[in-house]
PDB file of C-alpha atoms in Angstrom:
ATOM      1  CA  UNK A   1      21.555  40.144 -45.917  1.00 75.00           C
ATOM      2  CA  UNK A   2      20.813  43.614 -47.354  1.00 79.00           C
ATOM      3  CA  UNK A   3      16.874  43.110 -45.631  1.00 79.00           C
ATOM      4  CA  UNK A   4      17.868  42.009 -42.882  1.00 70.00           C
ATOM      5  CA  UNK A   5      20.077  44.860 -41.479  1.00 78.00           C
ATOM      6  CA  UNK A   6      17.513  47.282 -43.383  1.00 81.00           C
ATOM      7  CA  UNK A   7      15.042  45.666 -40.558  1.00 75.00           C
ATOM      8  CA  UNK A   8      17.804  45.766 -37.649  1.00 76.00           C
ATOM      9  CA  UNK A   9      18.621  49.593 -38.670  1.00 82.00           C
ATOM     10  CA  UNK A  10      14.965  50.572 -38.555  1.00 84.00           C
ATOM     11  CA  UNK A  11      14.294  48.610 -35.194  1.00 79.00           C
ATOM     12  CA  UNK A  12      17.723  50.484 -34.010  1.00 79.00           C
ATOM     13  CA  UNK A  13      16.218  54.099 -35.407  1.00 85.00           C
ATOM     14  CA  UNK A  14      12.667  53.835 -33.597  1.00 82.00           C
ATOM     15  CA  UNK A  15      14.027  52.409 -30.100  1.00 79.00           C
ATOM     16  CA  UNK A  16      16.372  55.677 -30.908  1.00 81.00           C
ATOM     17  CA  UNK A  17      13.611  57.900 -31.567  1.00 81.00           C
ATOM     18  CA  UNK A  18      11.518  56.459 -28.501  1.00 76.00           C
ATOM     19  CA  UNK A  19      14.627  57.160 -25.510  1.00 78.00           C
ATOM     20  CA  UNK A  20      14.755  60.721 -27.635  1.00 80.00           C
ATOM     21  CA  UNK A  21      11.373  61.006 -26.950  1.00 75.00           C
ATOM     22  CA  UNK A  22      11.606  59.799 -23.369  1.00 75.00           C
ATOM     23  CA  UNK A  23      14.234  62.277 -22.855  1.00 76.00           C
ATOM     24  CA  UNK A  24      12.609  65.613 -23.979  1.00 78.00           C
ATOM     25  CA  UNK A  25      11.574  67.534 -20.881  1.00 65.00           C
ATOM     26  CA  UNK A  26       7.582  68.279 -22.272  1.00 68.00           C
ATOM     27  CA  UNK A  27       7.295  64.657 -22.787  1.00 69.00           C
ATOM     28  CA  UNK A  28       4.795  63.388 -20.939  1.00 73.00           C
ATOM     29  CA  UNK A  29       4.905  59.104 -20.097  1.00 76.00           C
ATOM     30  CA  UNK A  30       1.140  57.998 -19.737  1.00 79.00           C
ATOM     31  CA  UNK A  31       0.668  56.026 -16.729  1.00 87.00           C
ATOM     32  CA  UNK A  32      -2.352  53.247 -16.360  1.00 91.00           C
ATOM     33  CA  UNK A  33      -3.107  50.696 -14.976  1.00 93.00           C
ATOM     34  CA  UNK A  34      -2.949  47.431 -16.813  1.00 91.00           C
ATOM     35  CA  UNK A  35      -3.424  43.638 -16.453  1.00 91.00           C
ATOM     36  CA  UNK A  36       0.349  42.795 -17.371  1.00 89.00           C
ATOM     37  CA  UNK A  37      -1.000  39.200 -18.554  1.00 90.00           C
ATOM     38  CA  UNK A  38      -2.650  40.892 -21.839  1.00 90.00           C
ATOM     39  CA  UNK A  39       0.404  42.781 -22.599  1.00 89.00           C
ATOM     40  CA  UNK A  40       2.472  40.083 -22.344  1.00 90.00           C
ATOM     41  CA  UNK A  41       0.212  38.008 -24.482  1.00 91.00           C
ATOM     42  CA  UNK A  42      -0.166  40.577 -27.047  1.00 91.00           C
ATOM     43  CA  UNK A  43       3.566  41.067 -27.425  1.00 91.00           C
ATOM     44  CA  UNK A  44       3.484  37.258 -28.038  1.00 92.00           C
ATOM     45  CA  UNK A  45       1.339  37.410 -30.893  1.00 91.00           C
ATOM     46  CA  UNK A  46       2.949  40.152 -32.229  1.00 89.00           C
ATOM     47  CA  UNK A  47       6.000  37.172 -32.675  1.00 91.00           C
ATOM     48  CA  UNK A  48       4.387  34.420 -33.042  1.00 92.00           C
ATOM     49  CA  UNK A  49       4.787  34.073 -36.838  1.00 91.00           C
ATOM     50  CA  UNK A  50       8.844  34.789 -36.240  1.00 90.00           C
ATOM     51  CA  UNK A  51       8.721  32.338 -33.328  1.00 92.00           C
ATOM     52  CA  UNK A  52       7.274  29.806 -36.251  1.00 92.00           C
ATOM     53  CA  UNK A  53       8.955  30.694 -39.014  1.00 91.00           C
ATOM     54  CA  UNK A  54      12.760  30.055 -36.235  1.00 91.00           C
ATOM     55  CA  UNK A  55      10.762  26.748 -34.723  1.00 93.00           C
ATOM     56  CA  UNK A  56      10.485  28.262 -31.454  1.00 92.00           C
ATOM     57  CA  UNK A  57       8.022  27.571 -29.339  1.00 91.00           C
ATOM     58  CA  UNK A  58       7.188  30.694 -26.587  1.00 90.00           C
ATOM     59  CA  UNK A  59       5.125  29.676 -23.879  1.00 88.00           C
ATOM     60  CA  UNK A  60       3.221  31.945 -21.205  1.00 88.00           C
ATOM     61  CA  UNK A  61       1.201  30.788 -18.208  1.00 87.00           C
ATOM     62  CA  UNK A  62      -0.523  34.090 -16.256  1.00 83.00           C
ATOM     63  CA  UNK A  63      -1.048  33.126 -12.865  1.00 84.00           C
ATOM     64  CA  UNK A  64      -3.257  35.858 -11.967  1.00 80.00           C
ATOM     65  CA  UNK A  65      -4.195  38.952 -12.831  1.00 81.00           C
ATOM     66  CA  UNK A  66      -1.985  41.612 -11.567  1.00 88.00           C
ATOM     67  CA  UNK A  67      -1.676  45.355 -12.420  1.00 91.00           C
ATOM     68  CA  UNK A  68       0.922  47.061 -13.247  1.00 90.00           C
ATOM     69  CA  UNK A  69       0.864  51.022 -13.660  1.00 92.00           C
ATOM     70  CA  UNK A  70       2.439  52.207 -17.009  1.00 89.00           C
ATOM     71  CA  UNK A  71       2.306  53.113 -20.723  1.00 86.00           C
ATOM     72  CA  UNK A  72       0.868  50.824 -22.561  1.00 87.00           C
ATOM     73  CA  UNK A  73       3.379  51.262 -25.422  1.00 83.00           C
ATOM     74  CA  UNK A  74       6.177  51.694 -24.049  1.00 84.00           C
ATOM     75  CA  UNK A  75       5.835  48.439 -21.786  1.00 88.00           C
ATOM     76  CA  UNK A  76       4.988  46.796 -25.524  1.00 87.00           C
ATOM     77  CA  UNK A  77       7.903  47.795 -27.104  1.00 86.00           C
ATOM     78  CA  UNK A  78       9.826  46.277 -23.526  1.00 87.00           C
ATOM     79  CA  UNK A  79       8.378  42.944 -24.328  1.00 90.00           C
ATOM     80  CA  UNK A  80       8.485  42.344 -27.647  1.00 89.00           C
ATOM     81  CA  UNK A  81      12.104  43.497 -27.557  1.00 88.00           C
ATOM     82  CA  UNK A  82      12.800  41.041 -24.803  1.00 91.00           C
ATOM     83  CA  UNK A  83      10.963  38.024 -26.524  1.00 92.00           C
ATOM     84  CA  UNK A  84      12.700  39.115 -30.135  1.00 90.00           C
ATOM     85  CA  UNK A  85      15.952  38.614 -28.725  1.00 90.00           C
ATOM     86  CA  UNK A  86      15.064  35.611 -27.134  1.00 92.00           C
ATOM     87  CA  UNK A  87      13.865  34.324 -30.289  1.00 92.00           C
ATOM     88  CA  UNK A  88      17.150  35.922 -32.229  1.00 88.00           C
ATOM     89  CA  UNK A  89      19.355  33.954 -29.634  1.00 90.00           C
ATOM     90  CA  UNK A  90      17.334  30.573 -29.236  1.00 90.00           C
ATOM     91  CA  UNK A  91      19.001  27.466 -31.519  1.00 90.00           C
ATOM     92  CA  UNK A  92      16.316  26.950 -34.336  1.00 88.00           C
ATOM     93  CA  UNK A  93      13.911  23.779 -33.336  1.00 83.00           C
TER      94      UNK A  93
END
């Protein structure tokens, strides 16, 4: 119990520290254009052993190759926060 809301609290503290960051006038968001399939499939493999480990299955089919303009980390942190909760809230099996 005492791991897991260690891991919840520092998840919490660096989404924290990233809106902070977001919301500091000299902070500057770096804006490129990216293929959104290769950020979506690297924010599934950053979960795929917790998808495993919960006996989810996550499943992603890029129909083409679009852009989208934004920062590359920040756009990570969107997805893998989106597909951890799906995981967190998805029945086991």
């Amino acid at each position: 119990m005492l791991d897991l809301s260690a891991t919840r609290l520092e998840k919490f503290a660096t989404t924290a520290l990233h809106i902070t960051n977001l919301k500091v006038k000299n902070k500057q968001i770096l804006m490129e254009e990216l293929p959104i399939h290769k950020q979506i499939e690297e924010s599934i493999g950053n979960l795929k052993e917790q998808a495993n480990k919960k006996g989810v299955e996550i499943s992603y089919e890029a129909i083409g190759k679009e852009l989208i303009k934004g920062d590359p980390n920040l756009l990570d942190i969107c997805f893998v926060s989106l597909l951890d909760n799906a995981i967190n809230h998805s029945a086991a099996g």
